[in-house]
Amino acid sequence: MKRPVAYVAGTGRGVPATVLTNHDFASRGIETTHDWIVERTGIHERRLAGEGESTCSMAADAARRAMEKAGVQAGDLDVIVLSTATPDRLLPATAVDLQAALGAQRAAAFDISAACSGWLYGITVAEGLIASGAAQTILVVGAEKMSAIVDWSDRATCVLFGDGAGAVVLKARDHTRRTDDPKHAKGILSTFMRSDGQLAELLWRPAGGATVPFTEAVLTDRSHFVKMAGREVFKHAVRSMSEAADRALDGARLTGADIDVMIPHQANVRIIEATAKHANIPMDKVYVNVDRFGNTSSASIGIALDEAVERGRVKEGSTVLLVAFGAGFTWASMVVRF
Ligand code: UT7
């Protein structure tokens, strides 16, 4: 029996207008330099959510743009999947706030927590729902207000992150099978997900369900911000993103030479370069915007994909490799033909 195939019908992004440059850290009392940040990460500036901007509002901006490009109305959505490490409330899911903001009354809505890989996890889950016939039109958003959870007194982490949201609308195409000739098939051609909770202590943030009893101290204690062993994370990121690239290419029966554009998670340009080199994909085929947005966690690939579509880098027929890595650790990848 032929299974429906999920394809990307529209992309969108929602990024705050406020820009924080590397030079602006001095006025915040952070001991760092533009040169240090650029040399170690490739980041020049990042966006910060302003007054009234939340994970949900950025998600809604990205979602509306993706829906408009896909020609989809709120009432057409069967499912809304929202990936975030910075939900506006822990209960209920921020996805239902997004559902209400969009007026998507028919949709089932839920959050996914897989850190920076969460958007690709979300697309993978959505692809499965479409392939099984359970849903035809799904909105997948990655949205993060990282500025709310980073420790602004820790120079090793606060310079890295930014806020924003990226979205896709996936739709069902009923006639093309995933197993068709890989050179001609369209839609999501392969997916790969992996995690390793043994390494959770290298990048984490405490929350309400931990073994510590809840007290007022939990609310005022700075210890609830993100903690990261940067150098260790870096090594694992290169290794795992390289593995993820291989697995998605194998799954689609393609090689790096078949890829028109690689869009990796935007954490650090050195991690991106190492992953591209491993996959035999030259840097002129890699979309990079970490210099302008920093690490927006699970929003980063969606923001980059939408820019790449808008700039004509990704077009009808393009074969695109998406690769992510994040806390957990989690890592994931997919090959998509547009
Ligand atoms: O989204 C996925 C998860 N996150 C990542 O992928 C991040 C992965 N890690 C990284 O990108 C890098 O490890 C960092 C950019 C975070 C750090 O670069 P590094 O080359 O690994 O530097 P380091 O942490 O080993 O620190 C080197 C030095 C230290 O000083 P000493 O001990 O050598 O005197 C730090 O105190 O740089 C110092 N340092 C800074 N100096 C100026 C750390 N942060 C800063 C800063 N400005 N912002």
CSV table of C-alpha atoms and ligand atoms in Angstrom, one decimal:
chain,number,residue,atom,x,y,z
A,1,MET,CA,0.0,0.0,0.0
A,2,LYS,CA,1.3,3.5,-0.9
A,3,ARG,CA,1.9,5.7,2.1
A,4,PRO,CA,1.3,9.4,2.0
A,5,VAL,CA,4.5,11.4,1.9
A,6,ALA,CA,5.0,14.6,4.0
A,7,TYR,CA,6.3,17.7,2.1
A,8,VAL,CA,7.1,21.2,3.1
A,9,ALA,CA,4.2,23.4,1.9
A,10,GLY,CA,5.5,26.7,3.5
A,11,THR,CA,8.1,28.1,5.8
A,12,GLY,CA,8.1,31.1,8.1
A,13,ARG,CA,10.1,32.9,10.8
A,14,GLY,CA,9.4,35.3,13.6
A,15,VAL,CA,12.3,37.2,15.1
A,16,PRO,CA,12.3,40.1,17.5
A,17,ALA,CA,13.4,43.5,16.2
A,18,THR,CA,15.8,44.2,19.1
A,19,VAL,CA,19.5,43.5,18.1
A,20,LEU,CA,22.2,42.9,20.7
A,21,THR,CA,25.7,43.2,19.2
A,22,ASN,CA,28.8,41.8,20.7
A,23,HIS,CA,29.9,45.3,21.5
A,24,ASP,CA,26.7,45.8,23.6
A,25,PHE,CA,27.9,43.3,26.3
A,26,ALA,CA,30.3,45.9,27.7
A,27,SER,CA,27.4,48.1,28.8
A,28,ARG,CA,25.9,45.1,30.5
A,29,GLY,CA,29.1,44.7,32.6
A,30,ILE,CA,30.1,41.5,30.8
A,31,GLU,CA,33.9,41.0,30.4
A,32,THR,CA,34.2,39.9,26.8
A,33,THR,CA,35.2,41.2,23.4
A,34,HIS,CA,33.8,41.2,19.9
A,35,ASP,CA,36.9,39.4,18.7
A,36,TRP,CA,36.7,36.6,21.3
A,37,ILE,CA,33.1,35.9,20.4
A,38,VAL,CA,33.7,36.0,16.6
A,39,GLU,CA,36.8,33.8,16.8
A,40,ARG,CA,35.2,31.1,19.0
A,41,THR,CA,31.7,31.1,17.6
A,42,GLY,CA,31.2,33.2,14.5
A,43,ILE,CA,28.5,35.2,16.2
A,44,HIS,CA,28.3,39.0,15.6
A,45,GLU,CA,24.8,39.8,17.0
A,46,ARG,CA,21.6,38.2,18.2
A,47,ARG,CA,18.0,39.2,18.6
A,48,LEU,CA,16.3,39.6,22.0
A,49,ALA,CA,12.6,39.5,22.7
A,50,GLY,CA,11.3,42.9,23.9
A,51,GLU,CA,8.4,44.0,26.0
A,52,GLY,CA,5.4,41.8,25.4
A,53,GLU,CA,7.2,39.3,23.2
A,54,SER,CA,7.0,35.7,24.4
A,55,THR,CA,7.8,32.2,23.0
A,56,CYS,CA,4.1,32.1,21.9
A,57,SER,CA,4.1,35.5,20.2
A,58,MET,CA,7.3,34.7,18.2
A,59,ALA,CA,5.9,31.2,17.3
A,60,ALA,CA,2.6,32.8,16.1
A,61,ASP,CA,4.6,35.2,13.8
A,62,ALA,CA,6.5,32.4,12.3
A,63,ALA,CA,3.4,30.2,12.0
A,64,ARG,CA,1.3,32.9,10.3
A,65,ARG,CA,4.0,33.4,7.7
A,66,ALA,CA,4.4,29.7,7.0
A,67,MET,CA,0.6,29.2,6.8
A,68,GLU,CA,0.3,32.1,4.3
A,69,LYS,CA,3.0,30.7,2.1
A,70,ALA,CA,1.4,27.3,2.3
A,71,GLY,CA,-2.0,28.7,1.5
A,72,VAL,CA,-3.3,27.1,4.7
A,73,GLN,CA,-6.0,28.5,7.0
A,74,ALA,CA,-6.0,28.0,10.8
A,75,GLY,CA,-9.0,25.8,10.5
A,76,ASP,CA,-7.1,23.4,8.1
A,77,LEU,CA,-4.5,22.5,10.7
A,78,ASP,CA,-4.9,18.9,12.1
A,79,VAL,CA,-2.0,19.1,14.5
A,80,ILE,CA,0.3,21.8,16.0
A,81,VAL,CA,3.7,20.7,17.3
A,82,LEU,CA,5.7,23.3,19.2
A,83,SER,CA,9.3,22.6,20.1
A,84,THR,CA,10.7,24.7,22.9
A,85,ALA,CA,13.0,24.7,25.9
A,86,THR,CA,11.5,28.0,27.0
A,87,PRO,CA,7.7,27.4,27.3
A,88,ASP,CA,5.8,30.5,28.5
A,89,ARG,CA,4.2,28.2,31.2
A,90,LEU,CA,5.1,24.7,32.2
A,91,LEU,CA,1.4,23.9,32.3
A,92,PRO,CA,-0.4,23.8,29.9
A,93,ALA,CA,1.8,23.4,26.8
A,94,THR,CA,2.7,26.6,25.0
A,95,ALA,CA,1.4,24.8,21.8
A,96,VAL,CA,-2.2,25.3,23.1
A,97,ASP,CA,-1.6,29.1,23.6
A,98,LEU,CA,-0.3,29.1,20.0
A,99,GLN,CA,-3.4,27.2,18.9
A,100,ALA,CA,-5.6,29.8,20.6
A,101,ALA,CA,-3.6,32.7,19.1
A,102,LEU,CA,-4.0,31.2,15.6
A,103,GLY,CA,-7.7,30.2,16.1
A,104,ALA,CA,-6.8,26.6,14.9
A,105,GLN,CA,-9.9,25.1,16.5
A,106,ARG,CA,-9.7,21.6,14.9
A,107,ALA,CA,-6.0,21.0,15.8
A,108,ALA,CA,-4.5,18.8,18.5
A,109,ALA,CA,-1.6,20.8,20.0
A,110,PHE,CA,1.4,19.7,22.1
A,111,ASP,CA,5.0,20.7,23.0
A,112,ILE,CA,8.1,18.7,22.3
A,113,SER,CA,11.2,19.0,24.6
A,114,ALA,CA,14.3,17.9,22.8
A,115,ALA,CA,16.4,21.1,23.1
A,116,CYS,CA,18.1,22.3,20.0
A,117,SER,CA,17.1,19.1,18.1
A,118,GLY,CA,13.5,19.6,19.0
A,119,TRP,CA,12.3,21.1,15.7
A,120,LEU,CA,13.7,18.1,13.7
A,121,TYR,CA,12.2,15.7,16.3
A,122,GLY,CA,8.9,17.6,15.8
A,123,ILE,CA,9.0,17.3,12.0
A,124,THR,CA,9.8,13.6,12.4
A,125,VAL,CA,6.8,13.0,14.6
A,126,ALA,CA,4.6,15.0,12.2
A,127,GLU,CA,6.0,13.1,9.2
A,128,GLY,CA,4.9,9.8,11.0
A,129,LEU,CA,1.4,11.1,11.6
A,130,ILE,CA,1.1,12.1,7.9
A,131,ALA,CA,2.6,8.8,6.7
A,132,SER,CA,0.1,6.8,8.9
A,133,GLY,CA,-2.8,8.8,7.5
A,134,ALA,CA,-3.7,10.2,10.9
A,135,ALA,CA,-3.2,13.8,9.8
A,136,GLN,CA,-2.9,15.8,6.5
A,137,THR,CA,-1.8,19.2,7.5
A,138,ILE,CA,0.6,19.9,10.4
A,139,LEU,CA,2.2,23.0,11.7
A,140,VAL,CA,5.7,22.5,13.3
A,141,VAL,CA,7.2,25.4,15.1
A,142,GLY,CA,10.5,25.8,17.0
A,143,ALA,CA,10.3,28.9,19.3
A,144,GLU,CA,12.7,30.0,22.0
A,145,LYS,CA,13.1,32.9,24.4
A,146,MET,CA,16.6,31.9,25.4
A,147,SER,CA,17.2,35.4,26.9
A,148,ALA,CA,14.8,34.4,29.7
A,149,ILE,CA,16.9,31.3,30.8
A,150,VAL,CA,20.5,32.3,30.2
A,151,ASP,CA,22.6,33.6,33.1
A,152,TRP,CA,23.4,37.1,32.1
A,153,SER,CA,26.3,37.1,34.6
A,154,ASP,CA,28.0,34.1,32.9
A,155,ARG,CA,30.1,35.3,29.9
A,156,ALA,CA,30.7,31.7,28.8
A,157,THR,CA,27.0,31.2,28.0
A,158,CYS,CA,25.2,34.5,27.7
A,159,VAL,CA,27.1,35.6,24.6
A,160,LEU,CA,25.9,32.5,22.7
A,161,PHE,CA,22.1,32.6,22.6
A,162,GLY,CA,19.4,34.5,21.0
A,163,ASP,CA,15.6,34.6,20.6
A,164,GLY,CA,13.3,33.7,17.7
A,165,ALA,CA,11.0,31.2,16.0
A,166,GLY,CA,10.9,29.1,12.8
A,167,ALA,CA,8.0,27.2,11.3
A,168,VAL,CA,7.0,24.8,8.5
A,169,VAL,CA,3.6,23.6,7.4
A,170,LEU,CA,3.8,20.0,6.3
A,171,LYS,CA,1.1,18.6,4.0
A,172,ALA,CA,0.4,15.1,2.7
A,173,ARG,CA,1.2,14.1,-0.8
A,174,ASP,CA,-0.6,10.9,-1.5
A,175,HIS,CA,1.1,9.5,-4.7
A,176,THR,CA,4.9,9.6,-4.1
A,177,ARG,CA,6.4,6.9,-1.9
A,178,ARG,CA,9.3,7.3,0.3
A,179,THR,CA,11.0,4.4,-1.4
A,180,ASP,CA,10.7,5.9,-4.9
A,181,ASP,CA,13.8,6.7,-6.9
A,182,PRO,CA,15.8,8.9,-4.5
A,183,LYS,CA,16.9,11.2,-7.4
A,184,HIS,CA,13.3,12.1,-8.2
A,185,ALA,CA,11.2,11.6,-5.0
A,186,LYS,CA,9.9,14.7,-3.3
A,187,GLY,CA,9.1,15.5,0.3
A,188,ILE,CA,10.8,14.2,3.4
A,189,LEU,CA,13.1,11.4,2.1
A,190,SER,CA,14.7,10.3,5.3
A,191,THR,CA,14.8,11.0,9.0
A,192,PHE,CA,17.1,10.1,11.9
A,193,MET,CA,16.8,10.8,15.7
A,194,ARG,CA,19.1,9.7,18.6
A,195,SER,CA,19.7,10.7,22.2
A,196,ASP,CA,22.0,9.9,25.1
A,197,GLY,CA,20.8,10.8,28.6
A,198,GLN,CA,24.1,9.7,30.2
A,199,LEU,CA,25.4,13.1,29.0
A,200,ALA,CA,22.6,15.2,30.3
A,201,GLU,CA,24.8,16.9,33.0
A,202,LEU,CA,26.9,18.6,30.3
A,203,LEU,CA,24.0,21.0,29.3
A,204,TRP,CA,21.0,21.4,31.5
A,205,ARG,CA,18.6,23.6,33.5
A,206,PRO,CA,16.8,22.7,36.7
A,207,ALA,CA,13.0,22.7,36.9
A,208,GLY,CA,10.0,22.0,39.2
A,209,GLY,CA,10.0,18.2,39.1
A,210,ALA,CA,13.6,17.7,40.4
A,211,THR,CA,14.5,16.0,43.7
A,212,VAL,CA,14.9,19.4,45.4
A,213,PRO,CA,11.8,20.4,47.4
A,214,PHE,CA,10.1,23.5,46.0
A,215,THR,CA,10.7,26.7,48.1
A,216,GLU,CA,10.8,30.4,47.4
A,217,ALA,CA,14.5,30.0,47.0
A,218,VAL,CA,14.0,28.1,43.8
A,219,LEU,CA,12.4,31.2,42.3
A,220,THR,CA,15.2,33.6,43.3
A,221,ASP,CA,18.1,31.3,43.1
A,222,ARG,CA,20.3,32.0,40.0
A,223,SER,CA,21.0,28.3,39.8
A,224,HIS,CA,17.9,27.8,37.7
A,225,PHE,CA,19.7,29.2,34.6
A,226,VAL,CA,21.3,27.1,31.8
A,227,LYS,CA,24.6,25.4,32.7
A,228,MET,CA,26.9,24.2,30.0
A,229,ALA,CA,30.3,22.5,29.9
A,230,GLY,CA,31.1,24.3,26.6
A,231,ARG,CA,34.3,22.4,25.5
A,232,GLU,CA,32.7,19.0,26.1
A,233,VAL,CA,29.5,20.0,24.4
A,234,PHE,CA,31.6,21.2,21.4
A,235,LYS,CA,33.3,17.8,20.9
A,236,HIS,CA,30.0,15.8,21.2
A,237,ALA,CA,28.3,18.3,18.8
A,238,VAL,CA,30.8,17.7,16.0
A,239,ARG,CA,30.8,13.9,16.5
A,240,SER,CA,27.0,13.6,16.7
A,241,MET,CA,26.2,16.0,13.9
A,242,SER,CA,28.6,14.2,11.6
A,243,GLU,CA,26.9,10.9,12.5
A,244,ALA,CA,23.5,12.4,11.9
A,245,ALA,CA,24.5,13.8,8.5
A,246,ASP,CA,25.7,10.3,7.5
A,247,ARG,CA,22.6,8.6,8.7
A,248,ALA,CA,20.2,10.9,6.9
A,249,LEU,CA,22.2,10.7,3.7
A,250,ASP,CA,22.3,6.8,3.9
A,251,GLY,CA,18.5,6.8,4.7
A,252,ALA,CA,17.8,8.7,1.5
A,253,ARG,CA,20.4,6.7,-0.5
A,254,LEU,CA,22.3,9.9,-1.3
A,255,THR,CA,25.8,11.3,-0.7
A,256,GLY,CA,27.0,14.7,0.2
A,257,ALA,CA,27.5,15.4,-3.5
A,258,ASP,CA,23.7,15.1,-4.1
A,259,ILE,CA,23.0,17.9,-1.5
A,260,ASP,CA,22.2,21.3,-2.9
A,261,VAL,CA,22.0,23.0,0.5
A,262,MET,CA,22.9,21.9,4.1
A,263,ILE,CA,21.1,23.8,6.9
A,264,PRO,CA,22.7,22.8,10.2
A,265,HIS,CA,21.7,23.9,13.7
A,266,GLN,CA,23.3,27.3,14.2
A,267,ALA,CA,25.3,27.1,17.4
A,268,ASN,CA,28.9,27.7,16.4
A,269,VAL,CA,30.4,28.2,12.9
A,270,ARG,CA,33.3,25.9,13.8
A,271,ILE,CA,30.9,23.1,14.6
A,272,ILE,CA,29.1,23.8,11.3
A,273,GLU,CA,32.4,23.7,9.3
A,274,ALA,CA,33.5,20.5,10.9
A,275,THR,CA,30.1,18.8,10.1
A,276,ALA,CA,30.1,20.0,6.5
A,277,LYS,CA,33.7,18.8,6.0
A,278,HIS,CA,32.8,15.4,7.3
A,279,ALA,CA,29.7,15.1,5.0
A,280,ASN,CA,31.8,16.3,2.0
A,281,ILE,CA,29.7,19.3,1.5
A,282,PRO,CA,31.5,22.6,0.6
A,283,MET,CA,30.8,25.6,2.7
A,284,ASP,CA,29.3,27.5,-0.2
A,285,LYS,CA,26.4,24.9,0.0
A,286,VAL,CA,25.9,25.5,3.7
A,287,TYR,CA,23.5,28.1,4.9
A,288,VAL,CA,24.9,30.0,7.9
A,289,ASN,CA,23.2,32.8,9.8
A,290,VAL,CA,24.7,32.2,13.3
A,291,ASP,CA,26.6,35.5,12.8
A,292,ARG,CA,23.2,37.4,12.9
A,293,PHE,CA,21.1,35.4,15.2
A,294,GLY,CA,23.4,33.4,17.6
A,295,ASN,CA,22.1,30.1,18.9
A,296,THR,CA,18.3,30.2,19.0
A,297,SER,CA,18.1,26.5,20.0
A,298,SER,CA,15.3,24.7,18.3
A,299,ALA,CA,14.3,27.8,16.3
A,300,SER,CA,17.6,28.0,14.5
A,301,ILE,CA,17.1,25.6,11.6
A,302,GLY,CA,13.6,26.9,10.9
A,303,ILE,CA,14.8,30.5,10.8
A,304,ALA,CA,17.7,29.6,8.5
A,305,LEU,CA,15.5,27.5,6.2
A,306,ASP,CA,13.0,30.3,5.8
A,307,GLU,CA,15.8,32.8,5.0
A,308,ALA,CA,17.3,30.3,2.5
A,309,VAL,CA,13.9,29.9,0.7
A,310,GLU,CA,13.4,33.7,0.7
A,311,ARG,CA,16.8,34.3,-0.8
A,312,GLY,CA,16.3,31.6,-3.5
A,313,ARG,CA,19.0,29.3,-2.0
A,314,VAL,CA,16.4,26.6,-1.5
A,315,LYS,CA,13.9,26.3,-4.4
A,316,GLU,CA,11.7,23.8,-6.1
A,317,GLY,CA,13.7,20.6,-6.7
A,318,SER,CA,16.4,21.5,-4.1
A,319,THR,CA,17.7,18.6,-2.0
A,320,VAL,CA,18.3,19.8,1.5
A,321,LEU,CA,20.1,18.2,4.5
A,322,LEU,CA,19.0,19.4,7.9
A,323,VAL,CA,21.2,18.5,10.9
A,324,ALA,CA,20.8,19.3,14.6
A,325,PHE,CA,22.4,18.7,18.0
A,326,GLY,CA,21.4,19.8,21.5
A,327,ALA,CA,21.0,19.2,25.2
A,328,GLY,CA,20.1,15.6,26.3
A,329,PHE,CA,22.2,15.0,24.3
A,330,THR,CA,19.9,14.8,21.4
A,331,TRP,CA,20.7,14.7,17.7
A,332,ALA,CA,18.7,14.4,14.6
A,333,SER,CA,18.7,14.9,10.8
A,334,MET,CA,16.7,14.6,7.6
A,335,VAL,CA,16.9,15.0,3.9
A,336,VAL,CA,14.1,16.9,2.3
A,337,ARG,CA,13.4,17.5,-1.4
A,338,PHE,CA,11.5,20.7,-2.1
B,1,UT7,O1,23.2,24.3,20.9
B,1,UT7,C1,24.0,23.3,21.2
B,1,UT7,C2,24.8,23.4,22.4
B,1,UT7,N1,25.8,24.3,22.5
B,1,UT7,C3,27.0,24.4,21.8
B,1,UT7,O2,27.0,23.8,20.7
B,1,UT7,C4,28.2,25.1,22.3
B,1,UT7,C5,29.4,24.3,22.2
B,1,UT7,N2,30.6,24.9,22.7
B,1,UT7,C6,31.2,26.0,22.1
B,1,UT7,O3,30.7,26.5,21.1
B,1,UT7,C7,32.5,26.5,22.7
B,1,UT7,O4,33.0,25.6,23.7
B,1,UT7,C8,32.3,27.9,23.4
B,1,UT7,C9,32.1,29.0,22.3
B,1,UT7,C10,31.2,27.9,24.4
B,1,UT7,C11,33.6,28.3,24.2
B,1,UT7,O5,34.8,28.2,23.4
B,1,UT7,P1,36.1,27.4,23.8
B,1,UT7,O6,37.1,27.6,22.8
B,1,UT7,O7,35.6,26.0,24.1
B,1,UT7,O8,36.5,28.2,25.1
B,1,UT7,P2,36.6,27.7,26.7
B,1,UT7,O9,35.2,27.5,27.2
B,1,UT7,O10,37.6,26.6,26.8
B,1,UT7,O11,37.2,29.0,27.3
B,1,UT7,C12,38.5,29.5,26.9
B,1,UT7,C13,38.8,30.7,27.7
B,1,UT7,C14,38.6,30.6,29.2
B,1,UT7,O12,39.6,31.4,29.9
B,1,UT7,P3,40.9,30.6,30.5
B,1,UT7,O13,40.4,29.6,31.5
B,1,UT7,O14,41.6,30.0,29.3
B,1,UT7,O15,41.7,31.7,31.0
B,1,UT7,C15,37.3,31.3,29.5
B,1,UT7,O16,37.2,31.8,30.8
B,1,UT7,O17,37.9,31.8,27.3
B,1,UT7,C16,37.3,32.4,28.5
B,1,UT7,N3,36.0,32.8,28.1
B,1,UT7,C17,35.7,34.1,27.6
B,1,UT7,N4,36.5,35.1,27.3
B,1,UT7,C18,36.0,36.2,26.7
B,1,UT7,C19,34.8,32.2,28.1
B,1,UT7,N5,33.8,32.9,27.7
B,1,UT7,C20,34.3,34.1,27.3
B,1,UT7,C21,33.8,35.3,26.7
B,1,UT7,N6,34.7,36.3,26.5
B,1,UT7,N7,32.5,35.4,26.4
